[in-house]
Amino acid sequence: MTLTKVWLQTPADELIRADLVTGIQTHRTPAKAGQASHWLLDVVLLPAGSVQPDGSTITPLHRTLAHTADKPGDAPQHLARLLAQLDATLAAGIITTSICPEPASSSSTARSDTSTTTVRFRFAPFTEGQAGHEYDSEYL
C-alpha cells in the first residue's frame, strides 16, 4: 500500500500510518474475575524486533481500533475495502472508528456468541491550504 498520508486513530488517540498495516483481525479477550470478555478489532503492524536475554525476537505489533461487547461483524472487510479505495487515490487524512449504538430493545444479558456489533469507519480528509502557501500558518 502507498497510504503514507492516511492515518488510523486508536481509542487511545494514537495515530498509525496506514501503510504500516499488514493485517486486520478480531479476537475475543478472556473473561477475568468480575469482568466479561469483549471483542477487539485490531490492526497488525509491521513486525518489530526486541532483544531478550535468550536472543532476539521479532513479533508483529497489534493496535486496537475498537472494543465491542459482541463480535464486530464484517468490520475487518469494511476497513480493508476502505483502505483499498483510499489507496487508489491520492488520499490524505485520518480514519476514525465508531461503534453503532445498540438498539434500545437489546439487553446485555440476551447476548449470544452469534450477536454482532456494527463498527463504522469514517475518513476525514485533511483540509488543503490556500494556493501559494506551503504550510498552514496555524501550525507554525
mmCIF file with all atom_site columns, C-alpha atoms in Angstrom:
data_model
loop_
_atom_site.group_PDB
_atom_site.id
_atom_site.type_symbol
_atom_site.label_atom_id
_atom_site.label_alt_id
_atom_site.label_comp_id
_atom_site.label_asym_id
_atom_site.label_entity_id
_atom_site.label_seq_id
_atom_site.pdbx_PDB_ins_code
_atom_site.Cartn_x
_atom_site.Cartn_y
_atom_site.Cartn_z
_atom_site.occupancy
_atom_site.B_iso_or_equiv
_atom_site.pdbx_formal_charge
_atom_site.auth_seq_id
_atom_site.auth_comp_id
_atom_site.auth_asym_id
_atom_site.auth_atom_id
_atom_site.pdbx_PDB_model_num
ATOM 1   C CA . MET A 1 1   ? 0.000   0.000   0.000  1.00 0.00 ? 1   MET A CA 1
ATOM 2   C CA . THR A 1 2   ? 1.054   3.553   -0.606 1.00 0.00 ? 2   THR A CA 1
ATOM 3   C CA . LEU A 1 3   ? -1.069  5.102   2.126  1.00 0.00 ? 3   LEU A CA 1
ATOM 4   C CA . THR A 1 4   ? 1.709   7.226   3.621  1.00 0.00 ? 4   THR A CA 1
ATOM 5   C CA . LYS A 1 5   ? -0.666  10.174  4.129  1.00 0.00 ? 5   LYS A CA 1
ATOM 6   C CA . VAL A 1 6   ? -3.555  8.216   5.650  1.00 0.00 ? 6   VAL A CA 1
ATOM 7   C CA . TRP A 1 7   ? -3.639  7.642   9.400  1.00 0.00 ? 7   TRP A CA 1
ATOM 8   C CA . LEU A 1 8   ? -5.740  5.394   11.647 1.00 0.00 ? 8   LEU A CA 1
ATOM 9   C CA . GLN A 1 9   ? -6.757  6.817   15.018 1.00 0.00 ? 9   GLN A CA 1
ATOM 10  C CA . THR A 1 10  ? -6.956  4.465   18.011 1.00 0.00 ? 10  THR A CA 1
ATOM 11  C CA . PRO A 1 11  ? -9.202  4.939   21.064 1.00 0.00 ? 11  PRO A CA 1
ATOM 12  C CA . ALA A 1 12  ? -6.044  5.938   22.977 1.00 0.00 ? 12  ALA A CA 1
ATOM 13  C CA . ASP A 1 13  ? -5.548  8.823   20.495 1.00 0.00 ? 13  ASP A CA 1
ATOM 14  C CA . GLU A 1 14  ? -2.552  7.209   18.832 1.00 0.00 ? 14  GLU A CA 1
ATOM 15  C CA . LEU A 1 15  ? -2.168  7.771   15.102 1.00 0.00 ? 15  LEU A CA 1
ATOM 16  C CA . ILE A 1 16  ? -0.888  4.885   12.992 1.00 0.00 ? 16  ILE A CA 1
ATOM 17  C CA . ARG A 1 17  ? 0.202   5.410   9.413  1.00 0.00 ? 17  ARG A CA 1
ATOM 18  C CA . ALA A 1 18  ? -1.971  3.162   7.231  1.00 0.00 ? 18  ALA A CA 1
ATOM 19  C CA . ASP A 1 19  ? 0.890   1.918   5.053  1.00 0.00 ? 19  ASP A CA 1
ATOM 20  C CA . LEU A 1 20  ? 2.289   0.112   8.130  1.00 0.00 ? 20  LEU A CA 1
ATOM 21  C CA . VAL A 1 21  ? -0.808  -2.097  8.439  1.00 0.00 ? 21  VAL A CA 1
ATOM 22  C CA . THR A 1 22  ? -0.159  -5.688  7.382  1.00 0.00 ? 22  THR A CA 1
ATOM 23  C CA . GLY A 1 23  ? -3.342  -7.256  8.740  1.00 0.00 ? 23  GLY A CA 1
ATOM 24  C CA . ILE A 1 24  ? -6.740  -6.670  10.334 1.00 0.00 ? 24  ILE A CA 1
ATOM 25  C CA . GLN A 1 25  ? -8.160  -9.078  12.894 1.00 0.00 ? 25  GLN A CA 1
ATOM 26  C CA . THR A 1 26  ? -10.800 -9.555  15.538 1.00 0.00 ? 26  THR A CA 1
ATOM 27  C CA . HIS A 1 27  ? -10.444 -11.653 18.653 1.00 0.00 ? 27  HIS A CA 1
ATOM 28  C CA . ARG A 1 28  ? -12.169 -12.207 21.935 1.00 0.00 ? 28  ARG A CA 1
ATOM 29  C CA . THR A 1 29  ? -10.396 -11.427 25.184 1.00 0.00 ? 29  THR A CA 1
ATOM 30  C CA . PRO A 1 30  ? -10.565 -13.942 28.025 1.00 0.00 ? 30  PRO A CA 1
ATOM 31  C CA . ALA A 1 31  ? -13.059 -13.262 30.790 1.00 0.00 ? 31  ALA A CA 1
ATOM 32  C CA . LYS A 1 32  ? -11.454 -12.137 34.035 1.00 0.00 ? 32  LYS A CA 1
ATOM 33  C CA . ALA A 1 33  ? -12.820 -12.333 37.545 1.00 0.00 ? 33  ALA A CA 1
ATOM 34  C CA . GLY A 1 34  ? -15.730 -9.901  37.732 1.00 0.00 ? 34  GLY A CA 1
ATOM 35  C CA . GLN A 1 35  ? -15.236 -8.783  34.125 1.00 0.00 ? 35  GLN A CA 1
ATOM 36  C CA . ALA A 1 36  ? -16.907 -10.138 30.997 1.00 0.00 ? 36  ALA A CA 1
ATOM 37  C CA . SER A 1 37  ? -14.864 -10.885 27.904 1.00 0.00 ? 37  SER A CA 1
ATOM 38  C CA . HIS A 1 38  ? -15.111 -8.488  24.989 1.00 0.00 ? 38  HIS A CA 1
ATOM 39  C CA . TRP A 1 39  ? -14.081 -8.338  21.348 1.00 0.00 ? 39  TRP A CA 1
ATOM 40  C CA . LEU A 1 40  ? -11.189 -6.334  19.944 1.00 0.00 ? 40  LEU A CA 1
ATOM 41  C CA . LEU A 1 41  ? -10.770 -5.079  16.396 1.00 0.00 ? 41  LEU A CA 1
ATOM 42  C CA . ASP A 1 42  ? -7.018  -4.806  15.849 1.00 0.00 ? 42  ASP A CA 1
ATOM 43  C CA . VAL A 1 43  ? -4.683  -3.797  13.070 1.00 0.00 ? 43  VAL A CA 1
ATOM 44  C CA . VAL A 1 44  ? -1.473  -5.759  12.789 1.00 0.00 ? 44  VAL A CA 1
ATOM 45  C CA . LEU A 1 45  ? 1.596   -3.668  12.030 1.00 0.00 ? 45  LEU A CA 1
ATOM 46  C CA . LEU A 1 46  ? 4.974   -4.439  10.555 1.00 0.00 ? 46  LEU A CA 1
ATOM 47  C CA . PRO A 1 47  ? 6.948   -6.698  12.890 1.00 0.00 ? 47  PRO A CA 1
ATOM 48  C CA . ALA A 1 48  ? 9.195   -5.117  15.483 1.00 0.00 ? 48  ALA A CA 1
ATOM 49  C CA . GLY A 1 49  ? 12.246  -6.705  16.983 1.00 0.00 ? 49  GLY A CA 1
ATOM 50  C CA . SER A 1 50  ? 13.360  -6.801  20.560 1.00 0.00 ? 50  SER A CA 1
ATOM 51  C CA . VAL A 1 51  ? 16.415  -8.196  22.263 1.00 0.00 ? 51  VAL A CA 1
ATOM 52  C CA . GLN A 1 52  ? 15.770  -10.722 25.008 1.00 0.00 ? 52  GLN A CA 1
ATOM 53  C CA . PRO A 1 53  ? 18.360  -12.328 27.305 1.00 0.00 ? 53  PRO A CA 1
ATOM 54  C CA . ASP A 1 54  ? 17.973  -15.561 25.347 1.00 0.00 ? 54  ASP A CA 1
ATOM 55  C CA . GLY A 1 55  ? 18.209  -13.889 21.914 1.00 0.00 ? 55  GLY A CA 1
ATOM 56  C CA . SER A 1 56  ? 16.398  -11.558 19.569 1.00 0.00 ? 56  SER A CA 1
ATOM 57  C CA . THR A 1 57  ? 12.724  -11.957 18.739 1.00 0.00 ? 57  THR A CA 1
ATOM 58  C CA . ILE A 1 58  ? 10.590  -10.427 16.036 1.00 0.00 ? 58  ILE A CA 1
ATOM 59  C CA . THR A 1 59  ? 6.868   -10.161 16.673 1.00 0.00 ? 59  THR A CA 1
ATOM 60  C CA . PRO A 1 60  ? 4.068   -8.262  14.980 1.00 0.00 ? 60  PRO A CA 1
ATOM 61  C CA . LEU A 1 61  ? 2.571   -5.294  16.808 1.00 0.00 ? 61  LEU A CA 1
ATOM 62  C CA . HIS A 1 62  ? -1.190  -5.084  17.385 1.00 0.00 ? 62  HIS A CA 1
ATOM 63  C CA . ARG A 1 63  ? -3.108  -1.854  17.907 1.00 0.00 ? 63  ARG A CA 1
ATOM 64  C CA . THR A 1 64  ? -6.758  -1.849  18.900 1.00 0.00 ? 64  THR A CA 1
ATOM 65  C CA . LEU A 1 65  ? -9.215  0.282   16.922 1.00 0.00 ? 65  LEU A CA 1
ATOM 66  C CA . ALA A 1 66  ? -12.400 -0.778  18.747 1.00 0.00 ? 66  ALA A CA 1
ATOM 67  C CA . HIS A 1 67  ? -13.650 -2.675  21.832 1.00 0.00 ? 67  HIS A CA 1
ATOM 68  C CA . THR A 1 68  ? -17.091 -4.226  21.489 1.00 0.00 ? 68  THR A CA 1
ATOM 69  C CA . ALA A 1 69  ? -19.305 -6.418  23.643 1.00 0.00 ? 69  ALA A CA 1
ATOM 70  C CA . ASP A 1 70  ? -20.263 -8.538  20.622 1.00 0.00 ? 70  ASP A CA 1
ATOM 71  C CA . LYS A 1 71  ? -18.308 -9.740  17.606 1.00 0.00 ? 71  LYS A CA 1
ATOM 72  C CA . PRO A 1 72  ? -17.572 -6.761  15.310 1.00 0.00 ? 72  PRO A CA 1
ATOM 73  C CA . GLY A 1 73  ? -19.190 -8.452  12.312 1.00 0.00 ? 73  GLY A CA 1
ATOM 74  C CA . ASP A 1 74  ? -17.667 -7.593  8.936  1.00 0.00 ? 74  ASP A CA 1
ATOM 75  C CA . ALA A 1 75  ? -15.527 -4.745  10.294 1.00 0.00 ? 75  ALA A CA 1
ATOM 76  C CA . PRO A 1 76  ? -12.212 -6.203  9.011  1.00 0.00 ? 76  PRO A CA 1
ATOM 77  C CA . GLN A 1 77  ? -13.612 -6.481  5.479  1.00 0.00 ? 77  GLN A CA 1
ATOM 78  C CA . HIS A 1 78  ? -15.070 -2.960  5.608  1.00 0.00 ? 78  HIS A CA 1
ATOM 79  C CA . LEU A 1 79  ? -11.756 -1.488  6.780  1.00 0.00 ? 79  LEU A CA 1
ATOM 80  C CA . ALA A 1 80  ? -9.823  -3.424  4.129  1.00 0.00 ? 80  ALA A CA 1
ATOM 81  C CA . ARG A 1 81  ? -12.213 -2.128  1.452  1.00 0.00 ? 81  ARG A CA 1
ATOM 82  C CA . LEU A 1 82  ? -11.829 1.465   2.679  1.00 0.00 ? 82  LEU A CA 1
ATOM 83  C CA . LEU A 1 83  ? -8.037  1.197   2.695  1.00 0.00 ? 83  LEU A CA 1
ATOM 84  C CA . ALA A 1 84  ? -8.072  -0.239  -0.841 1.00 0.00 ? 84  ALA A CA 1
ATOM 85  C CA . GLN A 1 85  ? -10.338 2.566   -2.063 1.00 0.00 ? 85  GLN A CA 1
ATOM 86  C CA . LEU A 1 86  ? -8.120  5.219   -0.479 1.00 0.00 ? 86  LEU A CA 1
ATOM 87  C CA . ASP A 1 87  ? -5.004  3.538   -1.886 1.00 0.00 ? 87  ASP A CA 1
ATOM 88  C CA . ALA A 1 88  ? -6.394  4.060   -5.396 1.00 0.00 ? 88  ALA A CA 1
ATOM 89  C CA . THR A 1 89  ? -6.485  7.846   -4.805 1.00 0.00 ? 89  THR A CA 1
ATOM 90  C CA . LEU A 1 90  ? -4.105  10.470  -3.501 1.00 0.00 ? 90  LEU A CA 1
ATOM 91  C CA . ALA A 1 91  ? -5.848  10.453  -0.135 1.00 0.00 ? 91  ALA A CA 1
ATOM 92  C CA . ALA A 1 92  ? -4.531  12.256  2.922  1.00 0.00 ? 92  ALA A CA 1
ATOM 93  C CA . GLY A 1 93  ? -6.424  12.265  6.207  1.00 0.00 ? 93  GLY A CA 1
ATOM 94  C CA . ILE A 1 94  ? -7.480  10.307  9.277  1.00 0.00 ? 94  ILE A CA 1
ATOM 95  C CA . ILE A 1 95  ? -9.687  7.230   9.604  1.00 0.00 ? 95  ILE A CA 1
ATOM 96  C CA . THR A 1 96  ? -11.693 7.072   12.826 1.00 0.00 ? 96  THR A CA 1
ATOM 97  C CA . THR A 1 97  ? -13.662 4.134   14.165 1.00 0.00 ? 97  THR A CA 1
ATOM 98  C CA . SER A 1 98  ? -17.036 4.271   15.884 1.00 0.00 ? 98  SER A CA 1
ATOM 99  C CA . ILE A 1 99  ? -19.371 1.710   17.382 1.00 0.00 ? 99  ILE A CA 1
ATOM 100 C CA . CYS A 1 100 ? -23.033 2.000   16.379 1.00 0.00 ? 100 CYS A CA 1
ATOM 101 C CA . PRO A 1 101 ? -25.252 2.134   19.432 1.00 0.00 ? 101 PRO A CA 1
ATOM 102 C CA . GLU A 1 102 ? -27.236 -0.971  20.283 1.00 0.00 ? 102 GLU A CA 1
ATOM 103 C CA . PRO A 1 103 ? -30.974 -0.882  19.637 1.00 0.00 ? 103 PRO A CA 1
ATOM 104 C CA . ALA A 1 104 ? -32.972 0.192   22.717 1.00 0.00 ? 104 ALA A CA 1
ATOM 105 C CA . SER A 1 105 ? -34.584 -3.253  22.982 1.00 0.00 ? 105 SER A CA 1
ATOM 106 C CA . SER A 1 106 ? -31.236 -5.043  23.300 1.00 0.00 ? 106 SER A CA 1
ATOM 107 C CA . SER A 1 107 ? -30.169 -6.379  26.642 1.00 0.00 ? 107 SER A CA 1
ATOM 108 C CA . SER A 1 108 ? -26.625 -7.271  27.602 1.00 0.00 ? 108 SER A CA 1
ATOM 109 C CA . THR A 1 109 ? -27.946 -10.462 29.247 1.00 0.00 ? 109 THR A CA 1
ATOM 110 C CA . ALA A 1 110 ? -29.541 -11.569 25.960 1.00 0.00 ? 110 ALA A CA 1
ATOM 111 C CA . ARG A 1 111 ? -26.260 -11.568 24.037 1.00 0.00 ? 111 ARG A CA 1
ATOM 112 C CA . SER A 1 112 ? -25.084 -14.731 22.354 1.00 0.00 ? 112 SER A CA 1
ATOM 113 C CA . ASP A 1 113 ? -21.951 -15.868 20.587 1.00 0.00 ? 113 ASP A CA 1
ATOM 114 C CA . THR A 1 114 ? -23.644 -15.011 17.287 1.00 0.00 ? 114 THR A CA 1
ATOM 115 C CA . SER A 1 115 ? -24.539 -11.416 18.233 1.00 0.00 ? 115 SER A CA 1
ATOM 116 C CA . THR A 1 116 ? -22.669 -8.778  16.267 1.00 0.00 ? 116 THR A CA 1
ATOM 117 C CA . THR A 1 117 ? -21.918 -5.102  16.699 1.00 0.00 ? 117 THR A CA 1
ATOM 118 C CA . THR A 1 118 ? -21.718 -2.708  13.778 1.00 0.00 ? 118 THR A CA 1
ATOM 119 C CA . VAL A 1 119 ? -18.395 -0.884  13.533 1.00 0.00 ? 119 VAL A CA 1
ATOM 120 C CA . ARG A 1 120 ? -18.168 2.107   11.205 1.00 0.00 ? 120 ARG A CA 1
ATOM 121 C CA . PHE A 1 121 ? -15.152 3.819   9.725  1.00 0.00 ? 121 PHE A CA 1
ATOM 122 C CA . ARG A 1 122 ? -15.027 7.479   8.734  1.00 0.00 ? 122 ARG A CA 1
ATOM 123 C CA . PHE A 1 123 ? -12.344 9.046   6.587  1.00 0.00 ? 123 PHE A CA 1
ATOM 124 C CA . ALA A 1 124 ? -11.800 12.745  7.273  1.00 0.00 ? 124 ALA A CA 1
ATOM 125 C CA . PRO A 1 125 ? -9.523  14.265  4.636  1.00 0.00 ? 125 PRO A CA 1
ATOM 126 C CA . PHE A 1 126 ? -7.036  16.915  5.638  1.00 0.00 ? 126 PHE A CA 1
ATOM 127 C CA . THR A 1 127 ? -8.117  20.358  4.530  1.00 0.00 ? 127 THR A CA 1
ATOM 128 C CA . GLU A 1 128 ? -5.981  21.857  1.826  1.00 0.00 ? 128 GLU A CA 1
ATOM 129 C CA . GLY A 1 129 ? -4.089  25.086  2.474  1.00 0.00 ? 129 GLY A CA 1
ATOM 130 C CA . GLN A 1 130 ? -4.529  28.153  0.338  1.00 0.00 ? 130 GLN A CA 1
ATOM 131 C CA . ALA A 1 131 ? -2.844  28.247  -3.040 1.00 0.00 ? 131 ALA A CA 1
ATOM 132 C CA . GLY A 1 132 ? 0.684   29.572  -2.803 1.00 0.00 ? 132 GLY A CA 1
ATOM 133 C CA . HIS A 1 133 ? 1.083   28.651  0.869  1.00 0.00 ? 133 HIS A CA 1
ATOM 134 C CA . GLU A 1 134 ? 3.281   25.663  1.523  1.00 0.00 ? 134 GLU A CA 1
ATOM 135 C CA . TYR A 1 135 ? 2.333   25.440  5.220  1.00 0.00 ? 135 TYR A CA 1
ATOM 136 C CA . ASP A 1 136 ? -0.764  26.265  7.188  1.00 0.00 ? 136 ASP A CA 1
ATOM 137 C CA . SER A 1 137 ? 0.238   29.189  9.432  1.00 0.00 ? 137 SER A CA 1
ATOM 138 C CA . GLU A 1 138 ? -1.853  27.769  12.271 1.00 0.00 ? 138 GLU A CA 1
ATOM 139 C CA . TYR A 1 139 ? 0.766   25.050  12.780 1.00 0.00 ? 139 TYR A CA 1
ATOM 140 C CA . LEU A 1 140 ? 3.875   27.224  12.578 1.00 0.00 ? 140 LEU A CA 1
#
